[in-house]
Amino acid sequence: MSCCGALEKDLHITHYGNQVLHDSRLKESSHLDMAEDADEEDENDADAHHRDAKKSVVVKSDAKQDVVSSDSLPWDIASVEDCQLLKIHRLNDWDFPIFDLADSCHSDILSKVAYTLFMEVGLFETFRIPVTPFLHYFHSLELGYREKPYHNRIHATDVLHGVYYLTTQPIPGFTQVTTSNMFSRNGSSSDSECETAERSHLTERANSFVAEDYGIMGGNFPALELMALYTAAAMHDYDHPGRTNAFLVATNAPQAVLYNDRSVLENHHAAQAWSLFLSDPKFNFLCGLDAAEFKRFRFLVIENILATDLKRHFEILAEFNAKANDEEAVGLDWTAETDRLLAMQMVIKLADINGPAKTFPLHHQWTERISEEFYEQGDEEMSRGMPISPYMDRRSPQLAKLQETFINHLVSPLCNAMVTAGLIPGTWVEEEESEDDEVSGNSDTDKADSAAKDTEDETDGELESLVVMKTKKKPRKINCILTKNMKENHEWWVAKIQEEEKQKVAMELAEEKKQESEPVEMEPIKEEAESQASSNSTPGTPTREAPPSPDKVPTAVTKDPTTSSQHTVPPAVTQSPHTDSNQPQVT
């Protein structure tokens, strides 16, 4: 069955049941062929659940008319279309005002952003996703995020927005892959009918930038992998308790015992999010996938979530640099599944810790939130009698040091690696704009190579906002909002640390001067003591002589029975029952 001419521009009708979508793979044609699949017996529970929610008919042209279902939606789709903050031109901004959207959407923020982004990149159309199960699942998912200062549904939405931005915005000099298997939705080179499907919408969009020497990373991912990346971002901190892995291990928390102290939180997030999906057929928005696609999708989601464990940070970073940035590296092979997975893991990792790369007001608010969550853990550690973890003692805050260290040791190396590999969105700097720039462009290839290597080897966390890159034509500079923000934020925290150090030194000096200016109490001289004793005596009572001061008490001389040398023995002080108890007596 072929689509009519009115559907030639992204209007696809999908029938659920035993029908599977096939793509002609013709680059110049948008016609969609559909054929009936023979019924197959499901052989396991996962497959049975996977095919157990086929109620809806989806028509992509109008989301409000997409759903024909007896189930009610968690919110009105019209509210998405009416929300100005959810307009795609706003979502294409790296410094997207996420907290303004949270104030507007409240508990629906994750599901509304997920719906908007899945629709924007064509995933509903590509995988025949029924809207009703999709909204039910993502709304239940966002409600499962606890009300923690940092690890909440707002953070999950921010990470989802981050992976969307990094995979959809133009990257200067990015090489767009155009092999035939990249046009399929699962990226497989197999000729099996169930694996031939339509190409990602981003691939078509990416091709429009080739003439301008730009590319889009998402265009190099099969649609299945892109959907897995976005879903992993939404799931990645599900049911986060607001405590670190180290805390859960130290307290023998049930999650730590269950996962043998290894990537405790990340395993928990993935397992609980998938348990939610499998708990009710009404959540099955993946009913358009065949068994092989579902299996790979689940694998990719889990791998991406587990990559967010910061204990694996340098392991993943080293593997990426070895393939993409080291002197003998051949670069990422976009036709290899393992290399694409590595790229996805780098993307979700950067999106997960993107706070320092945001404009300062956003960055500062995220900083305040993570600090409060840390302090809550520190409070519990103190109440349990445990040592308080670094940066988690609210009695001695070290906010500036925390962020400077975080940027310097974690975020900066990660972002540097992505910049050096040419995987960060940005814009080319025109030659006339760069003539007077502090970072001047070089036509010499070796100089460009050196500049890129210097960027990779930076360890002090300071990033240049204009990065020298080498392309096939000549080295050029790009303007990157992520590195610009990070550089400015890092400089602000360094200045804050210096200011705090100066204040600390000034306070110490002031305390020393205060101690020096205070009068020192002296012992009264002998005459004053005698006069005071005389004035205090009762008439007719003999005046008692004041005892000699200890340094004037005569000492007895004795001999050591084992040696011939003499030793001075301090006088013994005893208490006489017939004398004033305040007066020591010499015997």
Coordinates of C-alpha atoms in Angstrom, one line a residue:
M1 CA 0.0 0.0 0.0
S2 CA 1.5 3.3 -1.0
C3 CA 0.8 6.8 0.4
C4 CA -1.1 9.3 -1.7
G5 CA 0.5 12.6 -2.9
A6 CA -1.0 14.5 0.0
L7 CA 1.3 12.5 2.4
E8 CA 4.5 13.1 0.5
K9 CA 5.7 15.7 3.0
D10 CA 6.2 13.9 6.3
L11 CA 2.5 12.7 6.6
H12 CA 2.6 9.1 7.5
I13 CA -0.3 6.9 8.6
T14 CA 0.6 3.9 10.7
H15 CA -1.6 0.9 11.5
Y16 CA -0.8 -1.1 14.5
G17 CA -1.3 -4.8 14.8
N18 CA 0.7 -7.2 12.5
Q19 CA 1.9 -4.5 10.0
V20 CA 5.5 -3.5 9.7
L21 CA 6.7 -0.4 8.0
H22 CA 9.1 -0.7 5.1
D23 CA 11.1 2.0 3.5
S24 CA 12.0 2.1 -0.2
R25 CA 15.3 3.9 0.8
L26 CA 15.1 6.1 -2.3
K27 CA 16.8 9.3 -1.4
E28 CA 14.7 11.5 -3.6
S29 CA 11.3 9.9 -2.7
S30 CA 9.2 10.3 0.4
H31 CA 6.7 7.6 -0.4
L32 CA 6.2 5.0 2.3
D33 CA 5.5 1.3 1.4
M34 CA 3.6 -0.8 3.9
A35 CA 3.2 -4.5 3.8
E36 CA 1.5 -7.0 6.1
D37 CA 3.7 -9.3 8.3
A38 CA 2.7 -12.8 9.1
D39 CA 1.8 -13.4 12.7
E40 CA 4.6 -14.9 14.7
E41 CA 4.3 -16.7 18.1
D42 CA 6.1 -14.8 20.9
E43 CA 8.6 -17.0 22.7
N44 CA 9.2 -15.0 25.8
D45 CA 7.5 -12.7 28.2
A46 CA 9.4 -9.6 27.1
D47 CA 8.2 -10.1 23.5
A48 CA 4.7 -10.8 24.7
H49 CA 4.6 -7.5 26.6
H50 CA 6.3 -5.7 23.8
R51 CA 3.4 -6.5 21.4
D52 CA 0.6 -5.9 24.0
A53 CA -0.4 -2.3 23.4
K54 CA -1.8 -1.8 19.9
K55 CA -4.8 0.4 20.5
S56 CA -4.0 3.7 18.7
V57 CA -3.9 5.1 15.2
V58 CA -1.2 7.8 14.7
V59 CA -1.4 10.5 12.1
K60 CA 1.7 12.7 12.4
S61 CA 0.3 15.8 10.7
D62 CA -1.8 16.9 13.7
A63 CA -0.9 15.8 17.2
K64 CA -4.2 16.8 18.6
Q65 CA -5.9 14.3 16.2
D66 CA -3.2 11.6 16.5
V67 CA -4.8 9.6 19.3
V68 CA -7.8 7.4 19.0
S69 CA -7.9 5.7 22.4
S70 CA -10.2 5.1 25.3
D71 CA -7.4 6.1 27.7
S72 CA -7.2 9.7 28.9
L73 CA -4.0 11.6 28.4
P74 CA -2.1 12.9 31.4
W75 CA -2.3 16.4 29.9
D76 CA -3.7 18.3 27.0
I77 CA -1.4 18.2 23.9
A78 CA -2.7 21.7 23.1
S79 CA -0.8 23.0 26.2
V80 CA 2.5 22.0 24.5
E81 CA 1.6 23.9 21.3
D82 CA 0.5 27.0 23.3
C83 CA 3.7 27.1 25.5
Q84 CA 6.1 29.6 24.1
L85 CA 9.0 28.1 26.0
L86 CA 8.4 24.8 24.1
K87 CA 8.8 26.4 20.7
I88 CA 11.6 24.7 18.9
H89 CA 13.6 27.9 18.4
R90 CA 13.8 28.2 22.1
L91 CA 14.8 24.5 22.5
N92 CA 17.6 25.0 20.0
D93 CA 19.2 27.4 22.5
W94 CA 21.9 25.9 24.6
D95 CA 21.1 28.2 27.5
F96 CA 17.5 27.2 27.4
P97 CA 15.6 28.7 30.5
I98 CA 14.9 25.3 32.1
F99 CA 13.8 26.8 35.4
D100 CA 11.3 29.1 33.8
L101 CA 9.8 26.1 32.0
A102 CA 9.7 24.2 35.3
D103 CA 7.6 27.0 36.8
S104 CA 5.3 26.8 33.9
C105 CA 5.0 23.0 33.5
H106 CA 5.5 21.9 37.1
S107 CA 5.3 18.0 37.2
D108 CA 4.8 17.7 33.4
I109 CA 8.1 19.2 32.3
L110 CA 9.8 15.9 31.4
S111 CA 7.0 14.4 29.4
K112 CA 6.2 17.6 27.6
V113 CA 9.8 18.2 26.5
A114 CA 10.2 14.5 25.5
Y115 CA 7.0 14.7 23.4
T116 CA 8.2 17.9 21.7
L117 CA 11.7 16.6 20.9
F118 CA 10.6 13.2 19.8
M119 CA 8.1 14.9 17.5
E120 CA 10.7 17.3 16.2
V121 CA 13.3 14.7 15.1
G122 CA 10.6 12.5 13.6
L123 CA 10.8 9.5 16.0
F124 CA 7.0 9.3 16.3
E125 CA 6.8 8.8 12.6
T126 CA 9.8 6.6 12.2
F127 CA 8.8 4.0 14.8
R128 CA 5.1 4.4 14.6
I129 CA 5.0 5.5 18.3
P130 CA 1.4 5.7 19.6
V131 CA 1.0 9.0 21.5
T132 CA -1.1 7.7 24.4
P133 CA 1.3 5.0 25.7
F134 CA 4.2 7.4 25.2
L135 CA 2.6 10.1 27.3
H136 CA 1.5 7.7 30.0
Y137 CA 4.9 6.2 30.3
F138 CA 6.9 9.5 30.4
H139 CA 4.5 11.1 32.8
S140 CA 4.7 8.1 35.2
L141 CA 8.5 8.3 34.7
E142 CA 8.7 12.0 35.7
L143 CA 6.4 11.4 38.7
G144 CA 8.9 8.7 39.9
Y145 CA 11.6 11.3 40.3
R146 CA 11.9 12.3 43.9
E147 CA 11.6 15.9 45.1
K148 CA 15.3 16.4 45.6
P149 CA 17.1 19.7 45.3
Y150 CA 19.2 18.5 42.3
H151 CA 18.4 15.0 41.1
N152 CA 14.8 15.5 40.1
R153 CA 12.7 15.7 37.0
I154 CA 14.1 19.1 36.1
H155 CA 17.6 17.7 35.9
A156 CA 16.4 14.8 33.8
T157 CA 14.7 17.3 31.4
D158 CA 17.9 19.3 31.3
V159 CA 19.9 16.3 30.3
L160 CA 17.4 15.3 27.7
H161 CA 17.6 18.8 26.3
G162 CA 21.4 18.6 26.4
V163 CA 21.6 15.4 24.3
Y164 CA 19.1 16.9 21.9
Y165 CA 21.1 20.1 21.4
L166 CA 24.4 18.2 21.0
T167 CA 23.0 15.9 18.3
T168 CA 20.9 18.4 16.3
Q169 CA 22.8 21.6 16.2
P170 CA 25.3 22.3 13.4
I171 CA 28.9 21.4 14.1
P172 CA 31.6 23.3 12.0
G173 CA 33.6 20.9 9.9
F174 CA 31.7 17.8 11.0
T175 CA 32.0 14.9 8.5
Q176 CA 28.5 13.6 7.6
V177 CA 28.4 9.9 6.9
T178 CA 26.3 8.9 3.9
T179 CA 26.6 5.2 3.7
S180 CA 23.4 3.3 2.8
N181 CA 23.1 1.5 6.1
M182 CA 23.1 4.8 8.0
F183 CA 19.8 5.6 6.4
S184 CA 18.1 2.7 8.1
R185 CA 16.4 3.2 11.5
N186 CA 18.5 0.7 13.3
G187 CA 21.8 1.1 11.4
S188 CA 22.2 -2.6 10.5
S189 CA 23.8 -3.6 7.3
S190 CA 21.6 -6.7 7.2
D191 CA 19.3 -7.2 4.2
S192 CA 16.5 -8.7 6.4
E193 CA 13.1 -7.2 5.6
C194 CA 12.5 -6.4 9.3
E195 CA 15.7 -4.3 9.4
T196 CA 15.0 -2.1 6.3
A197 CA 13.2 1.0 7.5
E198 CA 13.2 4.7 6.9
R199 CA 16.2 7.0 7.6
S200 CA 16.4 9.5 10.4
H201 CA 14.9 12.9 9.6
L202 CA 18.2 14.4 10.9
T203 CA 20.1 12.7 8.1
E204 CA 18.1 14.7 5.6
R205 CA 18.5 17.9 7.6
A206 CA 22.3 17.3 8.0
N207 CA 22.7 17.0 4.3
S208 CA 21.5 20.6 3.9
F209 CA 24.6 21.9 5.8
V210 CA 27.2 20.1 3.7
A211 CA 27.7 23.0 1.3
E212 CA 28.3 25.3 4.3
D213 CA 30.9 23.0 5.8
Y214 CA 28.7 22.1 8.8
G215 CA 27.3 18.7 9.9
I216 CA 24.9 17.3 12.5
M217 CA 26.0 14.5 14.8
G218 CA 22.6 13.1 15.0
G219 CA 22.6 12.5 11.3
N220 CA 25.3 9.9 11.8
F221 CA 23.2 7.9 14.2
P222 CA 20.5 5.5 13.1
A223 CA 17.1 6.6 14.3
L224 CA 17.0 3.6 16.8
E225 CA 20.2 4.7 18.5
L226 CA 19.0 8.3 18.6
M227 CA 15.8 7.3 20.3
A228 CA 17.7 5.1 22.7
L229 CA 20.0 8.1 23.6
Y230 CA 17.0 10.4 24.3
T231 CA 15.2 7.8 26.3
A232 CA 18.3 7.0 28.4
A233 CA 18.6 10.8 29.2
A234 CA 15.0 10.8 30.4
M235 CA 15.5 7.7 32.5
H236 CA 19.1 8.2 33.7
D237 CA 18.4 9.4 37.3
Y238 CA 15.0 7.8 37.9
D239 CA 14.2 7.4 41.6
H240 CA 17.4 9.0 42.7
P241 CA 17.6 9.1 46.6
G242 CA 19.7 12.2 46.7
R243 CA 22.7 10.3 48.1
T244 CA 26.0 9.3 46.4
N245 CA 27.1 5.8 45.5
A246 CA 29.8 6.0 48.2
F247 CA 27.1 6.8 50.9
L248 CA 24.9 3.9 49.8
V249 CA 27.9 1.5 49.9
A250 CA 29.1 2.8 53.3
T251 CA 25.6 2.3 54.8
N252 CA 24.9 -1.1 53.2
A253 CA 21.8 0.3 51.5
P254 CA 19.6 -2.3 49.8
Q255 CA 20.6 -0.9 46.4
A256 CA 24.3 -1.4 47.2
V257 CA 23.7 -4.9 48.4
L258 CA 21.6 -5.7 45.3
Y259 CA 24.2 -4.4 42.8
N260 CA 27.4 -5.6 44.7
D261 CA 28.6 -2.0 45.3
R262 CA 29.2 -1.4 41.6
S263 CA 27.5 1.5 39.8
V264 CA 24.8 1.2 42.4
L265 CA 22.7 4.2 41.5
E266 CA 23.1 3.8 37.7
N267 CA 22.0 0.2 37.9
H268 CA 19.1 1.2 40.1
H269 CA 17.9 4.0 37.7
A270 CA 18.0 1.7 34.7
A271 CA 16.4 -1.3 36.4
Q272 CA 13.6 0.8 38.0
A273 CA 12.8 2.7 34.8
W274 CA 12.6 -0.5 32.8
S275 CA 10.5 -2.2 35.6
L276 CA 8.1 0.7 35.3
F277 CA 7.9 0.3 31.5
L278 CA 7.2 -3.5 31.8
S279 CA 4.7 -3.1 34.7
D280 CA 1.7 -2.2 32.6
P281 CA 0.9 -2.7 28.9
K282 CA -0.5 0.9 28.7
F283 CA 3.2 2.1 28.9
N284 CA 4.3 0.2 25.8
F285 CA 5.1 3.0 23.3
L286 CA 7.7 0.7 21.7
C287 CA 5.1 -1.7 20.1
G288 CA 6.3 -0.6 16.6
L289 CA 9.7 -2.3 17.2
D290 CA 10.4 -5.8 16.2
A291 CA 12.1 -8.2 18.6
A292 CA 15.6 -7.5 17.4
E293 CA 15.1 -3.8 17.5
F294 CA 13.6 -3.9 21.0
K295 CA 16.6 -6.0 22.2
R296 CA 19.1 -3.6 20.8
F297 CA 17.2 -0.5 22.0
R298 CA 17.1 -1.9 25.6
F299 CA 20.9 -2.6 25.4
L300 CA 21.7 0.9 24.2
V301 CA 19.5 2.6 26.9
I302 CA 21.2 0.6 29.7
E303 CA 24.7 1.2 28.3
N304 CA 24.1 4.9 28.1
I305 CA 22.7 5.1 31.6
L306 CA 25.6 3.2 33.1
A307 CA 28.0 5.5 31.4
T308 CA 26.9 8.4 33.7
D309 CA 28.7 6.8 36.7
L310 CA 31.5 9.2 37.4
K311 CA 33.6 6.4 38.6
R312 CA 33.9 5.3 35.0
H313 CA 34.5 8.9 33.8
F314 CA 38.2 8.6 33.0
E315 CA 37.9 5.1 31.7
I316 CA 35.4 6.2 29.0
L317 CA 37.4 9.5 28.4
A318 CA 40.6 7.6 27.8
E319 CA 38.9 5.2 25.4
F320 CA 37.4 8.1 23.5
N321 CA 40.7 10.0 23.2
A322 CA 42.5 6.8 22.1
K323 CA 40.1 6.5 19.2
A324 CA 39.5 10.1 18.3
N325 CA 42.2 12.4 19.6
D326 CA 45.6 10.7 20.3
E327 CA 48.4 11.2 17.8
E328 CA 48.0 7.7 16.3
A329 CA 44.2 7.8 16.5
V330 CA 42.4 7.1 13.2
G331 CA 39.2 8.9 14.3
L332 CA 35.8 7.6 15.1
D333 CA 34.4 5.1 12.6
W334 CA 30.7 6.1 12.3
T335 CA 29.9 2.9 10.5
A336 CA 31.0 0.9 13.6
E337 CA 28.4 0.3 16.3
T338 CA 31.0 0.3 19.0
D339 CA 32.3 3.7 18.0
R340 CA 28.8 5.2 17.7
L341 CA 28.0 3.9 21.2
L342 CA 31.2 5.5 22.5
A343 CA 30.1 8.8 21.0
M344 CA 26.6 8.5 22.5
Q345 CA 28.2 7.9 25.9
M346 CA 30.3 11.0 25.6
V347 CA 27.2 13.0 24.6
I348 CA 25.1 11.9 27.6
K349 CA 28.0 12.3 30.0
L350 CA 28.5 15.9 28.9
A351 CA 24.8 16.6 29.0
D352 CA 24.7 15.1 32.5
I353 CA 27.3 17.5 34.0
N354 CA 26.6 20.4 31.7
G355 CA 26.0 23.0 34.5
P356 CA 29.4 24.7 34.3
A357 CA 29.0 25.1 30.5
K358 CA 25.7 27.1 30.9
T359 CA 25.4 30.8 31.3
F360 CA 26.3 31.9 34.9
P361 CA 22.7 32.4 36.2
L362 CA 21.8 28.8 35.2
H363 CA 25.1 27.5 36.3
H364 CA 24.8 29.2 39.7
Q365 CA 21.3 27.9 40.3
W366 CA 22.4 24.3 39.6
T367 CA 25.4 24.8 41.9
E368 CA 23.1 25.9 44.7
R369 CA 20.9 22.9 44.2
I370 CA 23.7 20.3 44.2
S371 CA 25.3 21.9 47.2
E372 CA 22.0 21.7 49.2
E373 CA 21.7 18.0 48.3
F374 CA 25.3 17.5 49.4
Y375 CA 24.6 19.3 52.7
E376 CA 21.5 17.0 53.3
Q377 CA 23.8 14.0 52.9
G378 CA 26.3 15.6 55.2
D379 CA 23.6 16.1 57.8
E380 CA 22.7 12.5 57.7
E381 CA 26.3 11.4 57.8
M382 CA 26.7 13.5 61.0
S383 CA 23.6 12.1 62.6
R384 CA 24.8 8.6 61.9
G385 CA 28.2 9.3 63.4
M386 CA 29.9 8.9 60.0
P387 CA 32.7 11.1 58.7
I388 CA 31.2 14.0 56.7
S389 CA 32.2 13.7 53.0
P390 CA 34.2 16.5 51.4
Y391 CA 32.1 19.6 50.4
M392 CA 29.1 18.2 52.3
D393 CA 29.5 20.0 55.7
R394 CA 27.2 23.0 55.7
R395 CA 29.1 24.3 58.7
S396 CA 32.1 25.0 56.6
P397 CA 30.9 25.6 53.0
Q398 CA 33.4 25.4 50.2
L399 CA 31.2 26.2 47.2
A400 CA 33.9 27.9 45.1
K401 CA 36.4 25.2 45.7
L402 CA 33.9 22.5 44.9
Q403 CA 33.0 24.1 41.5
E404 CA 36.6 24.9 40.6
T405 CA 37.6 21.4 41.3
F406 CA 34.6 20.0 39.4
I407 CA 35.3 22.0 36.3
N408 CA 39.0 21.5 36.4
H409 CA 39.1 17.7 36.8
L410 CA 35.8 16.5 35.3
V411 CA 33.9 18.8 33.0
S412 CA 36.9 20.5 31.3
P413 CA 38.7 17.3 30.2
L414 CA 35.4 15.9 28.9
C415 CA 34.5 19.1 27.0
N416 CA 38.1 19.4 25.7
A417 CA 38.0 15.9 24.3
M418 CA 34.7 16.7 22.4
V419 CA 36.1 20.0 21.1
T420 CA 39.3 18.4 19.9
A421 CA 37.4 15.6 18.2
G422 CA 35.2 18.2 16.4
L423 CA 31.9 17.1 18.1
I424 CA 30.7 20.3 19.7
P425 CA 28.2 22.6 18.0
G426 CA 29.3 26.1 17.1
T427 CA 29.8 28.6 14.3
W428 CA 32.7 29.4 12.1
V429 CA 34.4 32.7 12.8
E430 CA 34.7 34.8 9.6
E431 CA 38.2 35.8 8.7
E432 CA 37.5 39.5 9.0
E433 CA 36.1 38.9 12.5
S434 CA 39.1 37.0 13.7
E435 CA 41.9 39.3 12.5
D436 CA 42.0 41.3 15.7
D437 CA 41.0 38.4 17.9
E438 CA 43.1 37.3 20.7
V439 CA 43.2 33.8 19.3
S440 CA 44.4 34.3 15.7
G441 CA 43.8 31.8 12.9
N442 CA 46.7 30.1 11.3
S443 CA 47.0 28.9 7.7
D444 CA 49.8 26.6 8.7
T445 CA 48.6 23.1 9.3
D446 CA 51.2 22.2 11.9
K447 CA 50.2 25.2 14.0
A448 CA 46.6 24.1 13.9
D449 CA 47.6 20.6 14.9
S450 CA 49.6 22.1 17.8
A451 CA 46.7 24.3 18.9
A452 CA 44.3 21.4 18.9
K453 CA 46.8 19.3 20.9
D454 CA 47.3 22.1 23.4
T455 CA 43.5 22.2 23.9
E456 CA 43.4 18.5 24.5
D457 CA 46.3 18.6 27.0
E458 CA 45.0 21.5 29.1
T459 CA 44.8 20.5 32.7
D460 CA 44.0 23.8 34.4
G461 CA 40.4 23.8 33.3
E462 CA 40.6 27.1 31.4
L463 CA 39.0 26.8 28.0
E464 CA 39.3 29.2 25.1
S465 CA 36.0 30.3 23.7
L466 CA 37.5 30.4 20.2
V467 CA 39.0 27.0 19.3
V468 CA 41.4 26.4 16.4
M469 CA 40.3 23.5 14.3
K470 CA 41.7 21.8 11.2
T471 CA 39.4 21.0 8.3
K472 CA 40.1 19.5 4.9
K473 CA 40.5 23.1 3.5
K474 CA 42.5 25.0 6.1
P475 CA 42.5 25.6 9.8
R476 CA 39.7 27.9 11.0
K477 CA 38.3 29.1 14.2
I478 CA 34.9 28.3 15.7
N479 CA 32.9 30.1 18.3
C480 CA 31.4 27.7 20.9
I481 CA 28.9 28.8 23.5
L482 CA 29.8 25.8 25.8
T483 CA 33.5 26.6 26.0
K484 CA 32.8 30.3 26.3
N485 CA 30.5 29.8 29.3
M486 CA 32.8 27.3 30.9
K487 CA 35.8 29.6 30.6
E488 CA 33.9 32.5 32.2
N489 CA 32.5 30.4 35.0
H490 CA 35.8 28.9 35.8
E491 CA 37.4 32.3 36.0
W492 CA 34.6 33.5 38.3
W493 CA 35.2 30.7 40.7
V494 CA 38.9 31.1 40.7
A495 CA 38.5 34.8 41.5
K496 CA 36.0 33.8 44.2
I497 CA 38.6 31.5 45.8
Q498 CA 41.2 34.2 45.7
E499 CA 38.8 36.7 47.3
E500 CA 38.0 34.2 50.1
E501 CA 41.7 33.5 50.7
K502 CA 42.3 37.3 51.1
Q503 CA 39.4 37.6 53.5
K504 CA 40.7 34.6 55.5
V505 CA 44.2 36.2 55.7
A506 CA 42.7 39.6 56.7
M507 CA 40.6 37.9 59.5
E508 CA 43.7 36.1 60.8
L509 CA 45.7 39.3 60.9
A510 CA 42.9 41.1 62.7
E511 CA 42.7 38.4 65.3
E512 CA 46.5 38.6 65.9
K513 CA 46.3 42.3 66.3
K514 CA 43.4 42.0 68.7
Q515 CA 45.4 39.5 70.9
E516 CA 48.4 41.8 70.9
S517 CA 46.4 44.8 72.0
E518 CA 44.8 43.1 75.0
P519 CA 46.6 43.9 78.4
V520 CA 48.7 41.0 79.8
E521 CA 47.9 40.2 83.4
M522 CA 51.0 40.4 85.6
E523 CA 51.6 38.8 89.0
P524 CA 51.6 41.4 91.9
I525 CA 55.0 42.2 93.3
K526 CA 55.9 41.0 96.8
E527 CA 55.3 44.3 98.5
E528 CA 51.8 44.7 97.1
A529 CA 51.0 41.2 98.2
E530 CA 52.2 41.9 101.7
S531 CA 50.3 45.1 101.9
Q532 CA 47.1 43.4 100.8
A533 CA 47.6 40.7 103.3
S534 CA 48.1 43.2 106.1
S535 CA 45.0 45.2 105.2
N536 CA 42.9 42.1 105.2
S537 CA 44.1 40.9 108.7
T538 CA 41.8 41.2 111.7
P539 CA 43.0 43.6 114.5
G540 CA 44.8 41.8 117.3
T541 CA 45.6 38.9 115.1
P542 CA 49.2 38.2 114.2
T543 CA 49.9 38.8 110.6
R544 CA 50.9 35.6 108.8
E545 CA 53.8 36.0 106.5
A546 CA 53.0 35.3 102.9
P547 CA 54.6 32.2 101.5
P548 CA 57.6 32.6 99.4
S549 CA 57.0 32.4 95.7
P550 CA 57.8 29.0 94.2
D551 CA 60.9 30.2 92.4
K552 CA 62.4 31.3 95.8
V553 CA 61.6 28.2 97.8
P554 CA 64.9 26.7 99.0
T555 CA 65.6 23.3 97.7
A556 CA 67.0 20.3 99.5
V557 CA 70.0 18.6 98.1
T558 CA 70.2 14.8 98.1
K559 CA 72.3 12.2 96.5
D560 CA 71.2 9.6 94.1
P561 CA 72.0 6.3 95.8
T562 CA 73.1 4.8 92.5
T563 CA 75.4 7.7 91.5
S564 CA 77.6 10.2 93.1
S565 CA 75.9 13.1 91.4
Q566 CA 73.7 15.5 93.3
H567 CA 70.0 16.2 92.3
T568 CA 67.8 19.1 93.3
V569 CA 64.5 17.9 94.5
P570 CA 61.5 20.2 94.3
P571 CA 60.0 20.8 97.8
A572 CA 57.0 18.7 98.7
V573 CA 53.8 20.6 99.1
T574 CA 51.4 19.3 101.8
Q575 CA 48.1 20.5 103.3
S576 CA 48.2 21.3 107.0
P577 CA 44.9 20.8 108.9
H578 CA 45.6 23.8 111.1
T579 CA 46.3 26.4 108.5
D580 CA 44.4 28.2 105.8
S581 CA 43.4 25.7 103.1
N582 CA 44.3 28.2 100.4
Q583 CA 47.9 28.5 101.6
P584 CA 50.4 25.8 100.5
Q585 CA 52.9 24.7 103.2
V586 CA 56.5 23.8 102.6
T587 CA 57.9 20.8 104.4

